[in-house]
Amino acid sequence: MSGKRSREERSAERRERNMTRHLTSCPHCGQEVLDHMAKCPHCNGELTPKGYRAPDEKKMRIAKIVCYVVGFAVAIGLAVWLILK
């Protein structure tokens, strides 16, 4: 029974370490928040999530155009295949 309890305690300690690793302080109020949050739950201040980069508008526009072209080509190919079948 004590083996199971110690395993649970180790698991709880591991979860605690993982949680504290992702804590950072809010630049507005100084409270600890998780590093992936976009808004502080304490002061509602805007935060920049760790590892976040705003998408490049030019790349997003190009990706959208490529998706439309590929989708259109697939639709045309499917229509031709159904007609010739």
PDB file of N, CA, C and O in Angstrom:
ATOM      1  N   MET A   1       0.821  -1.189   0.000  1.00  0.00           N
ATOM      2  CA  MET A   1       0.000   0.000   0.000  1.00  0.00           C
ATOM      3  C   MET A   1       0.867   1.256   0.000  1.00  0.00           C
ATOM      4  O   MET A   1       0.557   2.216  -0.657  1.00  0.00           O
ATOM      5  N   SER A   2       1.988   1.212   0.756  1.00  0.00           N
ATOM      6  CA  SER A   2       2.852   2.395   0.811  1.00  0.00           C
ATOM      7  C   SER A   2       3.557   2.634  -0.524  1.00  0.00           C
ATOM      8  O   SER A   2       3.886   3.755  -0.855  1.00  0.00           O
ATOM      9  N   GLY A   3       3.791   1.560  -1.315  1.00  0.00           N
ATOM     10  CA  GLY A   3       4.394   1.711  -2.635  1.00  0.00           C
ATOM     11  C   GLY A   3       3.489   2.502  -3.566  1.00  0.00           C
ATOM     12  O   GLY A   3       3.941   3.341  -4.327  1.00  0.00           O
ATOM     13  N   LYS A   4       2.201   2.251  -3.480  1.00  0.00           N
ATOM     14  CA  LYS A   4       1.250   2.974  -4.308  1.00  0.00           C
ATOM     15  C   LYS A   4       1.174   4.434  -3.881  1.00  0.00           C
ATOM     16  O   LYS A   4       1.116   5.330  -4.709  1.00  0.00           O
ATOM     17  N   ARG A   5       1.210   4.665  -2.596  1.00  0.00           N
ATOM     18  CA  ARG A   5       1.134   6.036  -2.091  1.00  0.00           C
ATOM     19  C   ARG A   5       2.369   6.826  -2.503  1.00  0.00           C
ATOM     20  O   ARG A   5       2.277   7.964  -2.926  1.00  0.00           O
ATOM     21  N   SER A   6       3.530   6.222  -2.418  1.00  0.00           N
ATOM     22  CA  SER A   6       4.738   6.943  -2.794  1.00  0.00           C
ATOM     23  C   SER A   6       4.745   7.233  -4.298  1.00  0.00           C
ATOM     24  O   SER A   6       5.236   8.269  -4.721  1.00  0.00           O
ATOM     25  N   ARG A   7       4.181   6.336  -5.087  1.00  0.00           N
ATOM     26  CA  ARG A   7       4.069   6.571  -6.528  1.00  0.00           C
ATOM     27  C   ARG A   7       3.146   7.766  -6.790  1.00  0.00           C
ATOM     28  O   ARG A   7       3.421   8.611  -7.626  1.00  0.00           O
ATOM     29  N   GLU A   8       2.034   7.838  -6.059  1.00  0.00           N
ATOM     30  CA  GLU A   8       1.119   8.962  -6.200  1.00  0.00           C
ATOM     31  C   GLU A   8       1.786  10.264  -5.769  1.00  0.00           C
ATOM     32  O   GLU A   8       1.582  11.302  -6.394  1.00  0.00           O
ATOM     33  N   GLU A   9       2.553  10.199  -4.697  1.00  0.00           N
ATOM     34  CA  GLU A   9       3.265  11.398  -4.239  1.00  0.00           C
ATOM     35  C   GLU A   9       4.291  11.847  -5.269  1.00  0.00           C
ATOM     36  O   GLU A   9       4.421  13.046  -5.544  1.00  0.00           O
ATOM     37  N   ARG A  10       5.021  10.881  -5.846  1.00  0.00           N
ATOM     38  CA  ARG A  10       5.995  11.239  -6.883  1.00  0.00           C
ATOM     39  C   ARG A  10       5.305  11.856  -8.093  1.00  0.00           C
ATOM     40  O   ARG A  10       5.786  12.827  -8.687  1.00  0.00           O
ATOM     41  N   SER A  11       4.154  11.303  -8.456  1.00  0.00           N
ATOM     42  CA  SER A  11       3.397  11.841  -9.583  1.00  0.00           C
ATOM     43  C   SER A  11       2.931  13.263  -9.288  1.00  0.00           C
ATOM     44  O   SER A  11       3.003  14.144 -10.146  1.00  0.00           O
ATOM     45  N   ALA A  12       2.472  13.512  -8.060  1.00  0.00           N
ATOM     46  CA  ALA A  12       2.035  14.858  -7.678  1.00  0.00           C
ATOM     47  C   ALA A  12       3.207  15.837  -7.694  1.00  0.00           C
ATOM     48  O   ALA A  12       3.064  16.981  -8.145  1.00  0.00           O
ATOM     49  N   GLU A  13       4.370  15.394  -7.221  1.00  0.00           N
ATOM     50  CA  GLU A  13       5.559  16.252  -7.249  1.00  0.00           C
ATOM     51  C   GLU A  13       5.972  16.574  -8.680  1.00  0.00           C
ATOM     52  O   GLU A  13       6.347  17.700  -8.991  1.00  0.00           O
ATOM     53  N   ARG A  14       5.881  15.589  -9.566  1.00  0.00           N
ATOM     54  CA  ARG A  14       6.232  15.798 -10.964  1.00  0.00           C
ATOM     55  C   ARG A  14       5.271  16.799 -11.613  1.00  0.00           C
ATOM     56  O   ARG A  14       5.687  17.694 -12.342  1.00  0.00           O
ATOM     57  N   ARG A  15       3.976  16.669 -11.325  1.00  0.00           N
ATOM     58  CA  ARG A  15       3.002  17.632 -11.852  1.00  0.00           C
ATOM     59  C   ARG A  15       3.275  19.040 -11.324  1.00  0.00           C
ATOM     60  O   ARG A  15       3.178  20.012 -12.068  1.00  0.00           O
ATOM     61  N   GLU A  16       3.624  19.136 -10.066  1.00  0.00           N
ATOM     62  CA  GLU A  16       3.939  20.439  -9.450  1.00  0.00           C
ATOM     63  C   GLU A  16       5.154  21.074 -10.126  1.00  0.00           C
ATOM     64  O   GLU A  16       5.144  22.252 -10.446  1.00  0.00           O
ATOM     65  N   ARG A  17       6.207  20.274 -10.372  1.00  0.00           N
ATOM     66  CA  ARG A  17       7.396  20.803 -11.052  1.00  0.00           C
ATOM     67  C   ARG A  17       7.063  21.269 -12.463  1.00  0.00           C
ATOM     68  O   ARG A  17       7.519  22.319 -12.910  1.00  0.00           O
ATOM     69  N   ASN A  18       6.269  20.485 -13.181  1.00  0.00           N
ATOM     70  CA  ASN A  18       5.894  20.863 -14.538  1.00  0.00           C
ATOM     71  C   ASN A  18       5.082  22.151 -14.554  1.00  0.00           C
ATOM     72  O   ASN A  18       5.238  22.975 -15.452  1.00  0.00           O
ATOM     73  N   MET A  19       4.211  22.326 -13.567  1.00  0.00           N
ATOM     74  CA  MET A  19       3.388  23.528 -13.514  1.00  0.00           C
ATOM     75  C   MET A  19       4.234  24.755 -13.199  1.00  0.00           C
ATOM     76  O   MET A  19       4.095  25.792 -13.845  1.00  0.00           O
ATOM     77  N   THR A  20       5.137  24.646 -12.242  1.00  0.00           N
ATOM     78  CA  THR A  20       5.946  25.809 -11.867  1.00  0.00           C
ATOM     79  C   THR A  20       6.939  26.170 -12.965  1.00  0.00           C
ATOM     80  O   THR A  20       7.343  27.327 -13.059  1.00  0.00           O
ATOM     81  N   ARG A  21       7.295  25.228 -13.804  1.00  0.00           N
ATOM     82  CA  ARG A  21       8.210  25.517 -14.903  1.00  0.00           C
ATOM     83  C   ARG A  21       7.562  26.471 -15.905  1.00  0.00           C
ATOM     84  O   ARG A  21       8.242  27.232 -16.581  1.00  0.00           O
ATOM     85  N   HIS A  22       6.238  26.453 -15.996  1.00  0.00           N
ATOM     86  CA  HIS A  22       5.524  27.275 -16.966  1.00  0.00           C
ATOM     87  C   HIS A  22       4.972  28.567 -16.370  1.00  0.00           C
ATOM     88  O   HIS A  22       4.159  29.232 -16.991  1.00  0.00           O
ATOM     89  N   LEU A  23       5.400  28.911 -15.167  1.00  0.00           N
ATOM     90  CA  LEU A  23       4.946  30.144 -14.543  1.00  0.00           C
ATOM     91  C   LEU A  23       5.872  31.304 -14.895  1.00  0.00           C
ATOM     92  O   LEU A  23       7.075  31.148 -14.999  1.00  0.00           O
ATOM     93  N   THR A  24       5.274  32.464 -15.079  1.00  0.00           N
ATOM     94  CA  THR A  24       6.016  33.694 -15.307  1.00  0.00           C
ATOM     95  C   THR A  24       5.252  34.800 -14.600  1.00  0.00           C
ATOM     96  O   THR A  24       4.105  34.611 -14.188  1.00  0.00           O
ATOM     97  N   SER A  25       5.852  35.955 -14.438  1.00  0.00           N
ATOM     98  CA  SER A  25       5.140  37.034 -13.756  1.00  0.00           C
ATOM     99  C   SER A  25       4.551  38.004 -14.770  1.00  0.00           C
ATOM    100  O   SER A  25       5.126  38.277 -15.822  1.00  0.00           O
ATOM    101  N   CYS A  26       3.395  38.539 -14.438  1.00  0.00           N
ATOM    102  CA  CYS A  26       2.708  39.506 -15.291  1.00  0.00           C
ATOM    103  C   CYS A  26       3.473  40.830 -15.227  1.00  0.00           C
ATOM    104  O   CYS A  26       3.795  41.302 -14.138  1.00  0.00           O
ATOM    105  N   PRO A  27       3.772  41.469 -16.372  1.00  0.00           N
ATOM    106  CA  PRO A  27       4.497  42.739 -16.352  1.00  0.00           C
ATOM    107  C   PRO A  27       3.646  43.887 -15.812  1.00  0.00           C
ATOM    108  O   PRO A  27       4.193  44.922 -15.435  1.00  0.00           O
ATOM    109  N   HIS A  28       2.322  43.699 -15.717  1.00  0.00           N
ATOM    110  CA  HIS A  28       1.438  44.766 -15.260  1.00  0.00           C
ATOM    111  C   HIS A  28       1.224  44.730 -13.751  1.00  0.00           C
ATOM    112  O   HIS A  28       1.309  45.763 -13.088  1.00  0.00           O
ATOM    113  N   CYS A  29       0.930  43.537 -13.214  1.00  0.00           N
ATOM    114  CA  CYS A  29       0.613  43.439 -11.783  1.00  0.00           C
ATOM    115  C   CYS A  29       1.632  42.637 -10.991  1.00  0.00           C
ATOM    116  O   CYS A  29       1.622  42.678  -9.762  1.00  0.00           O
ATOM    117  N   GLY A  30       2.496  41.880 -11.657  1.00  0.00           N
ATOM    118  CA  GLY A  30       3.520  41.116 -10.966  1.00  0.00           C
ATOM    119  C   GLY A  30       3.073  39.758 -10.456  1.00  0.00           C
ATOM    120  O   GLY A  30       3.875  39.014  -9.897  1.00  0.00           O
ATOM    121  N   GLN A  31       1.815  39.397 -10.638  1.00  0.00           N
ATOM    122  CA  GLN A  31       1.320  38.099 -10.190  1.00  0.00           C
ATOM    123  C   GLN A  31       1.836  37.001 -11.114  1.00  0.00           C
ATOM    124  O   GLN A  31       2.139  37.248 -12.278  1.00  0.00           O
ATOM    125  N   GLU A  32       1.915  35.786 -10.580  1.00  0.00           N
ATOM    126  CA  GLU A  32       2.350  34.658 -11.402  1.00  0.00           C
ATOM    127  C   GLU A  32       1.223  34.193 -12.303  1.00  0.00           C
ATOM    128  O   GLU A  32       0.075  34.052 -11.867  1.00  0.00           O
ATOM    129  N   VAL A  33       1.548  33.999 -13.586  1.00  0.00           N
ATOM    130  CA  VAL A  33       0.595  33.497 -14.574  1.00  0.00           C
ATOM    131  C   VAL A  33       1.291  32.436 -15.410  1.00  0.00           C
ATOM    132  O   VAL A  33       2.520  32.366 -15.441  1.00  0.00           O
ATOM    133  N   LEU A  34       0.520  31.618 -16.101  1.00  0.00           N
ATOM    134  CA  LEU A  34       1.101  30.620 -16.987  1.00  0.00           C
ATOM    135  C   LEU A  34       1.635  31.298 -18.242  1.00  0.00           C
ATOM    136  O   LEU A  34       1.055  32.280 -18.725  1.00  0.00           O
ATOM    137  N   ASP A  35       2.728  30.784 -18.773  1.00  0.00           N
ATOM    138  CA  ASP A  35       3.411  31.453 -19.885  1.00  0.00           C
ATOM    139  C   ASP A  35       2.662  31.401 -21.207  1.00  0.00           C
ATOM    140  O   ASP A  35       3.009  32.089 -22.145  1.00  0.00           O
ATOM    141  N   HIS A  36       1.592  30.605 -21.311  1.00  0.00           N
ATOM    142  CA  HIS A  36       0.838  30.532 -22.567  1.00  0.00           C
ATOM    143  C   HIS A  36      -0.373  31.457 -22.588  1.00  0.00           C
ATOM    144  O   HIS A  36      -1.055  31.557 -23.599  1.00  0.00           O
ATOM    145  N   MET A  37      -0.648  32.151 -21.494  1.00  0.00           N
ATOM    146  CA  MET A  37      -1.835  33.003 -21.407  1.00  0.00           C
ATOM    147  C   MET A  37      -1.674  34.280 -22.216  1.00  0.00           C
ATOM    148  O   MET A  37      -0.595  34.849 -22.292  1.00  0.00           O
ATOM    149  N   ALA A  38      -2.770  34.736 -22.813  1.00  0.00           N
ATOM    150  CA  ALA A  38      -2.768  35.975 -23.591  1.00  0.00           C
ATOM    151  C   ALA A  38      -3.280  37.148 -22.770  1.00  0.00           C
ATOM    152  O   ALA A  38      -3.061  38.297 -23.127  1.00  0.00           O
ATOM    153  N   LYS A  39      -3.974  36.856 -21.652  1.00  0.00           N
ATOM    154  CA  LYS A  39      -4.515  37.899 -20.800  1.00  0.00           C
ATOM    155  C   LYS A  39      -4.336  37.485 -19.347  1.00  0.00           C
ATOM    156  O   LYS A  39      -4.588  36.337 -18.985  1.00  0.00           O
ATOM    157  N   CYS A  40      -3.887  38.405 -18.507  1.00  0.00           N
ATOM    158  CA  CYS A  40      -3.674  38.114 -17.089  1.00  0.00           C
ATOM    159  C   CYS A  40      -5.022  37.932 -16.401  1.00  0.00           C
ATOM    160  O   CYS A  40      -5.899  38.802 -16.523  1.00  0.00           O
ATOM    161  N   PRO A  41      -5.215  36.828 -15.662  1.00  0.00           N
ATOM    162  CA  PRO A  41      -6.485  36.623 -14.973  1.00  0.00           C
ATOM    163  C   PRO A  41      -6.649  37.541 -13.760  1.00  0.00           C
ATOM    164  O   PRO A  41      -7.756  37.693 -13.254  1.00  0.00           O
ATOM    165  N   HIS A  42      -5.577  38.164 -13.301  1.00  0.00           N
ATOM    166  CA  HIS A  42      -5.637  39.019 -12.116  1.00  0.00           C
ATOM    167  C   HIS A  42      -5.975  40.466 -12.477  1.00  0.00           C
ATOM    168  O   HIS A  42      -6.808  41.089 -11.835  1.00  0.00           O
ATOM    169  N   CYS A  43      -5.323  41.017 -13.509  1.00  0.00           N
ATOM    170  CA  CYS A  43      -5.504  42.434 -13.847  1.00  0.00           C
ATOM    171  C   CYS A  43      -6.050  42.648 -15.258  1.00  0.00           C
ATOM    172  O   CYS A  43      -6.252  43.780 -15.672  1.00  0.00           O
ATOM    173  N   ASN A  44      -6.284  41.563 -15.995  1.00  0.00           N
ATOM    174  CA  ASN A  44      -6.757  41.613 -17.391  1.00  0.00           C
ATOM    175  C   ASN A  44      -5.785  42.324 -18.323  1.00  0.00           C
ATOM    176  O   ASN A  44      -6.172  42.807 -19.383  1.00  0.00           O
ATOM    177  N   GLY A  45      -4.523  42.419 -17.934  1.00  0.00           N
ATOM    178  CA  GLY A  45      -3.509  43.016 -18.790  1.00  0.00           C
ATOM    179  C   GLY A  45      -3.147  42.084 -19.937  1.00  0.00           C
ATOM    180  O   GLY A  45      -3.181  40.864 -19.799  1.00  0.00           O
ATOM    181  N   GLU A  46      -2.812  42.655 -21.085  1.00  0.00           N
ATOM    182  CA  GLU A  46      -2.430  41.870 -22.255  1.00  0.00           C
ATOM    183  C   GLU A  46      -1.041  41.265 -22.046  1.00  0.00           C
ATOM    184  O   GLU A  46      -0.128  41.951 -21.594  1.00  0.00           O
ATOM    185  N   LEU A  47      -0.908  39.984 -22.381  1.00  0.00           N
ATOM    186  CA  LEU A  47       0.358  39.270 -22.262  1.00  0.00           C
ATOM    187  C   LEU A  47       0.753  38.737 -23.627  1.00  0.00           C
ATOM    188  O   LEU A  47      -0.092  38.484 -24.473  1.00  0.00           O
ATOM    189  N   THR A  48       2.032  38.565 -23.837  1.00  0.00           N
ATOM    190  CA  THR A  48       2.532  37.922 -25.049  1.00  0.00           C
ATOM    191  C   THR A  48       2.899  36.492 -24.683  1.00  0.00           C
ATOM    192  O   THR A  48       3.835  36.267 -23.922  1.00  0.00           O
ATOM    193  N   PRO A  49       2.138  35.508 -25.187  1.00  0.00           N
ATOM    194  CA  PRO A  49       2.428  34.118 -24.855  1.00  0.00           C
ATOM    195  C   PRO A  49       3.839  33.715 -25.289  1.00  0.00           C
ATOM    196  O   PRO A  49       4.334  34.164 -26.322  1.00  0.00           O
ATOM    197  N   LYS A  50       4.474  32.873 -24.490  1.00  0.00           N
ATOM    198  CA  LYS A  50       5.828  32.409 -24.780  1.00  0.00           C
ATOM    199  C   LYS A  50       5.832  31.613 -26.081  1.00  0.00           C
ATOM    200  O   LYS A  50       5.008  30.740 -26.301  1.00  0.00           O
ATOM    201  N   GLY A  51       6.756  31.939 -26.958  1.00  0.00           N
ATOM    202  CA  GLY A  51       6.880  31.231 -28.218  1.00  0.00           C
ATOM    203  C   GLY A  51       5.901  31.700 -29.276  1.00  0.00           C
ATOM    204  O   GLY A  51       5.848  31.147 -30.354  1.00  0.00           O
ATOM    205  N   TYR A  52       5.115  32.732 -28.987  1.00  0.00           N
ATOM    206  CA  TYR A  52       4.116  33.205 -29.949  1.00  0.00           C
ATOM    207  C   TYR A  52       4.710  34.259 -30.856  1.00  0.00           C
ATOM    208  O   TYR A  52       5.389  35.166 -30.410  1.00  0.00           O
ATOM    209  N   ARG A  53       4.451  34.117 -32.134  1.00  0.00           N
ATOM    210  CA  ARG A  53       4.812  35.145 -33.117  1.00  0.00           C
ATOM    211  C   ARG A  53       3.568  35.446 -33.923  1.00  0.00           C
ATOM    212  O   ARG A  53       2.862  34.525 -34.351  1.00  0.00           O
ATOM    213  N   ALA A  54       3.293  36.713 -34.145  1.00  0.00           N
ATOM    214  CA  ALA A  54       2.134  37.081 -34.950  1.00  0.00           C
ATOM    215  C   ALA A  54       2.342  36.580 -36.376  1.00  0.00           C
ATOM    216  O   ALA A  54       3.456  36.635 -36.895  1.00  0.00           O
ATOM    217  N   PRO A  55       1.288  36.076 -37.016  1.00  0.00           N
ATOM    218  CA  PRO A  55       1.444  35.565 -38.379  1.00  0.00           C
ATOM    219  C   PRO A  55       1.775  36.691 -39.357  1.00  0.00           C
ATOM    220  O   PRO A  55       1.250  37.798 -39.242  1.00  0.00           O
ATOM    221  N   ASP A  56       2.624  36.387 -40.305  1.00  0.00           N
ATOM    222  CA  ASP A  56       3.002  37.343 -41.339  1.00  0.00           C
ATOM    223  C   ASP A  56       1.845  37.436 -42.336  1.00  0.00           C
ATOM    224  O   ASP A  56       1.438  36.436 -42.923  1.00  0.00           O
ATOM    225  N   GLU A  57       1.313  38.630 -42.515  1.00  0.00           N
ATOM    226  CA  GLU A  57       0.146  38.821 -43.376  1.00  0.00           C
ATOM    227  C   GLU A  57       0.416  38.403 -44.821  1.00  0.00           C
ATOM    228  O   GLU A  57      -0.441  37.817 -45.476  1.00  0.00           O
ATOM    229  N   LYS A  58       1.610  38.702 -45.331  1.00  0.00           N
ATOM    230  CA  LYS A  58       1.931  38.349 -46.713  1.00  0.00           C
ATOM    231  C   LYS A  58       1.951  36.829 -46.887  1.00  0.00           C
ATOM    232  O   LYS A  58       1.400  36.300 -47.854  1.00  0.00           O
ATOM    233  N   LYS A  59       2.554  36.112 -45.935  1.00  0.00           N
ATOM    234  CA  LYS A  59       2.600  34.649 -46.014  1.00  0.00           C
ATOM    235  C   LYS A  59       1.204  34.056 -45.882  1.00  0.00           C
ATOM    236  O   LYS A  59       0.872  33.072 -46.546  1.00  0.00           O
ATOM    237  N   MET A  60       0.371  34.648 -45.035  1.00  0.00           N
ATOM    238  CA  MET A  60      -0.988  34.153 -44.867  1.00  0.00           C
ATOM    239  C   MET A  60      -1.796  34.338 -46.154  1.00  0.00           C
ATOM    240  O   MET A  60      -2.568  33.465 -46.545  1.00  0.00           O
ATOM    241  N   ARG A  61      -1.603  35.452 -46.830  1.00  0.00           N
ATOM    242  CA  ARG A  61      -2.313  35.717 -48.079  1.00  0.00           C
ATOM    243  C   ARG A  61      -1.877  34.723 -49.152  1.00  0.00           C
ATOM    244  O   ARG A  61      -2.697  34.169 -49.882  1.00  0.00           O
ATOM    245  N   ILE A  62      -0.565  34.466 -49.234  1.00  0.00           N
ATOM    246  CA  ILE A  62      -0.041  33.503 -50.215  1.00  0.00           C
ATOM    247  C   ILE A  62      -0.570  32.100 -49.916  1.00  0.00           C
ATOM    248  O   ILE A  62      -0.991  31.379 -50.831  1.00  0.00           O
ATOM    249  N   ALA A  63      -0.587  31.713 -48.644  1.00  0.00           N
ATOM    250  CA  ALA A  63      -1.090  30.391 -48.266  1.00  0.00           C
ATOM    251  C   ALA A  63      -2.564  30.257 -48.627  1.00  0.00           C
ATOM    252  O   ALA A  63      -3.012  29.196 -49.091  1.00  0.00           O
ATOM    253  N   LYS A  64      -3.335  31.317 -48.425  1.00  0.00           N
ATOM    254  CA  LYS A  64      -4.756  31.276 -48.753  1.00  0.00           C
ATOM    255  C   LYS A  64      -4.960  31.109 -50.262  1.00  0.00           C
ATOM    256  O   LYS A  64      -5.794  30.315 -50.700  1.00  0.00           O
ATOM    257  N   ILE A  65      -4.184  31.825 -51.048  1.00  0.00           N
ATOM    258  CA  ILE A  65      -4.291  31.721 -52.506  1.00  0.00           C
ATOM    259  C   ILE A  65      -3.919  30.305 -52.962  1.00  0.00           C
ATOM    260  O   ILE A  65      -4.607  29.711 -53.798  1.00  0.00           O
ATOM    261  N   VAL A  66      -2.836  29.746 -52.404  1.00  0.00           N
ATOM    262  CA  VAL A  66      -2.423  28.386 -52.764  1.00  0.00           C
ATOM    263  C   VAL A  66      -3.523  27.389 -52.412  1.00  0.00           C
ATOM    264  O   VAL A  66      -3.834  26.483 -53.201  1.00  0.00           O
ATOM    265  N   CYS A  67      -4.151  27.552 -51.257  1.00  0.00           N
ATOM    266  CA  CYS A  67      -5.235  26.642 -50.858  1.00  0.00           C
ATOM    267  C   CYS A  67      -6.410  26.734 -51.825  1.00  0.00           C
ATOM    268  O   CYS A  67      -7.004  25.716 -52.193  1.00  0.00           O
ATOM    269  N   TYR A  68      -6.769  27.950 -52.225  1.00  0.00           N
ATOM    270  CA  TYR A  68      -7.859  28.111 -53.188  1.00  0.00           C
ATOM    271  C   TYR A  68      -7.521  27.457 -54.517  1.00  0.00           C
ATOM    272  O   TYR A  68      -8.363  26.775 -55.116  1.00  0.00           O
ATOM    273  N   VAL A  69      -6.315  27.654 -55.007  1.00  0.00           N
ATOM    274  CA  VAL A  69      -5.908  27.084 -56.297  1.00  0.00           C
ATOM    275  C   VAL A  69      -5.911  25.556 -56.229  1.00  0.00           C
ATOM    276  O   VAL A  69      -6.439  24.886 -57.124  1.00  0.00           O
ATOM    277  N   VAL A  70      -5.350  25.007 -55.163  1.00  0.00           N
ATOM    278  CA  VAL A  70      -5.315  23.548 -55.018  1.00  0.00           C
ATOM    279  C   VAL A  70      -6.733  22.999 -54.888  1.00  0.00           C
ATOM    280  O   VAL A  70      -7.088  21.991 -55.513  1.00  0.00           O
ATOM    281  N   GLY A  71      -7.568  23.641 -54.100  1.00  0.00           N
ATOM    282  CA  GLY A  71      -8.956  23.206 -53.949  1.00  0.00           C
ATOM    283  C   GLY A  71      -9.712  23.250 -55.262  1.00  0.00           C
ATOM    284  O   GLY A  71     -10.480  22.336 -55.591  1.00  0.00           O
ATOM    285  N   PHE A  72      -9.503  24.314 -56.020  1.00  0.00           N
ATOM    286  CA  PHE A  72     -10.159  24.444 -57.322  1.00  0.00           C
ATOM    287  C   PHE A  72      -9.677  23.349 -58.273  1.00  0.00           C
ATOM    288  O   PHE A  72     -10.483  22.734 -58.982  1.00  0.00           O
ATOM    289  N   ALA A  73      -8.376  23.081 -58.287  1.00  0.00           N
ATOM    290  CA  ALA A  73      -7.824  22.040 -59.151  1.00  0.00           C
ATOM    291  C   ALA A  73      -8.380  20.668 -58.771  1.00  0.00           C
ATOM    292  O   ALA A  73      -8.723  19.862 -59.652  1.00  0.00           O
ATOM    293  N   VAL A  74      -8.502  20.398 -57.492  1.00  0.00           N
ATOM    294  CA  VAL A  74      -9.054  19.117 -57.043  1.00  0.00           C
ATOM    295  C   VAL A  74     -10.520  19.019 -57.456  1.00  0.00           C
ATOM    296  O   VAL A  74     -10.975  17.964 -57.929  1.00  0.00           O
ATOM    297  N   ALA A  75     -11.273  20.094 -57.304  1.00  0.00           N
ATOM    298  CA  ALA A  75     -12.692  20.085 -57.685  1.00  0.00           C
ATOM    299  C   ALA A  75     -12.844  19.848 -59.187  1.00  0.00           C
ATOM    300  O   ALA A  75     -13.703  19.054 -59.614  1.00  0.00           O
ATOM    301  N   ILE A  76     -12.034  20.512 -59.993  1.00  0.00           N
ATOM    302  CA  ILE A  76     -12.096  20.323 -61.441  1.00  0.00           C
ATOM    303  C   ILE A  76     -11.700  18.887 -61.806  1.00  0.00           C
ATOM    304  O   ILE A  76     -12.361  18.231 -62.625  1.00  0.00           O
ATOM    305  N   GLY A  77     -10.644  18.380 -61.202  1.00  0.00           N
ATOM    306  CA  GLY A  77     -10.217  17.005 -61.469  1.00  0.00           C
ATOM    307  C   GLY A  77     -11.278  16.002 -61.084  1.00  0.00           C
ATOM    308  O   GLY A  77     -11.537  15.042 -61.823  1.00  0.00           O
ATOM    309  N   LEU A  78     -11.942  16.204 -59.972  1.00  0.00           N
ATOM    310  CA  LEU A  78     -13.007  15.308 -59.539  1.00  0.00           C
ATOM    311  C   LEU A  78     -14.197  15.383 -60.497  1.00  0.00           C
ATOM    312  O   LEU A  78     -14.779  14.351 -60.856  1.00  0.00           O
ATOM    313  N   ALA A  79     -14.536  16.587 -60.933  1.00  0.00           N
ATOM    314  CA  ALA A  79     -15.645  16.741 -61.885  1.00  0.00           C
ATOM    315  C   ALA A  79     -15.332  16.040 -63.193  1.00  0.00           C
ATOM    316  O   ALA A  79     -16.185  15.346 -63.760  1.00  0.00           O
ATOM    317  N   VAL A  80     -14.133  16.226 -63.705  1.00  0.00           N
ATOM    318  CA  VAL A  80     -13.736  15.578 -64.969  1.00  0.00           C
ATOM    319  C   VAL A  80     -13.755  14.060 -64.796  1.00  0.00           C
ATOM    320  O   VAL A  80     -14.240  13.321 -65.665  1.00  0.00           O
ATOM    321  N   TRP A  81     -13.256  13.569 -63.694  1.00  0.00           N
ATOM    322  CA  TRP A  81     -13.243  12.129 -63.444  1.00  0.00           C
ATOM    323  C   TRP A  81     -14.650  11.569 -63.391  1.00  0.00           C
ATOM    324  O   TRP A  81     -14.934  10.493 -63.934  1.00  0.00           O
ATOM    325  N   LEU A  82     -15.567  12.301 -62.743  1.00  0.00           N
ATOM    326  CA  LEU A  82     -16.957  11.823 -62.654  1.00  0.00           C
ATOM    327  C   LEU A  82     -17.637  11.852 -64.012  1.00  0.00           C
ATOM    328  O   LEU A  82     -18.459  10.983 -64.331  1.00  0.00           O
ATOM    329  N   ILE A  83     -17.333  12.868 -64.830  1.00  0.00           N
ATOM    330  CA  ILE A  83     -17.950  12.968 -66.148  1.00  0.00           C
ATOM    331  C   ILE A  83     -17.453  11.844 -67.050  1.00  0.00           C
ATOM    332  O   ILE A  83     -18.221  11.230 -67.792  1.00  0.00           O
ATOM    333  N   LEU A  84     -16.158  11.558 -67.027  1.00  0.00           N
ATOM    334  CA  LEU A  84     -15.574  10.551 -67.906  1.00  0.00           C
ATOM    335  C   LEU A  84     -15.823   9.127 -67.403  1.00  0.00           C
ATOM    336  O   LEU A  84     -15.600   8.182 -68.151  1.00  0.00           O
ATOM    337  N   LYS A  85     -16.272   8.970 -66.228  1.00  0.00           N
ATOM    338  CA  LYS A  85     -16.481   7.640 -65.642  1.00  0.00           C
ATOM    339  C   LYS A  85     -17.646   6.999 -66.237  1.00  0.00           C
ATOM    340  O   LYS A  85     -18.422   6.652 -66.733  1.00  0.00           O
TER     341      LYS A  85
END
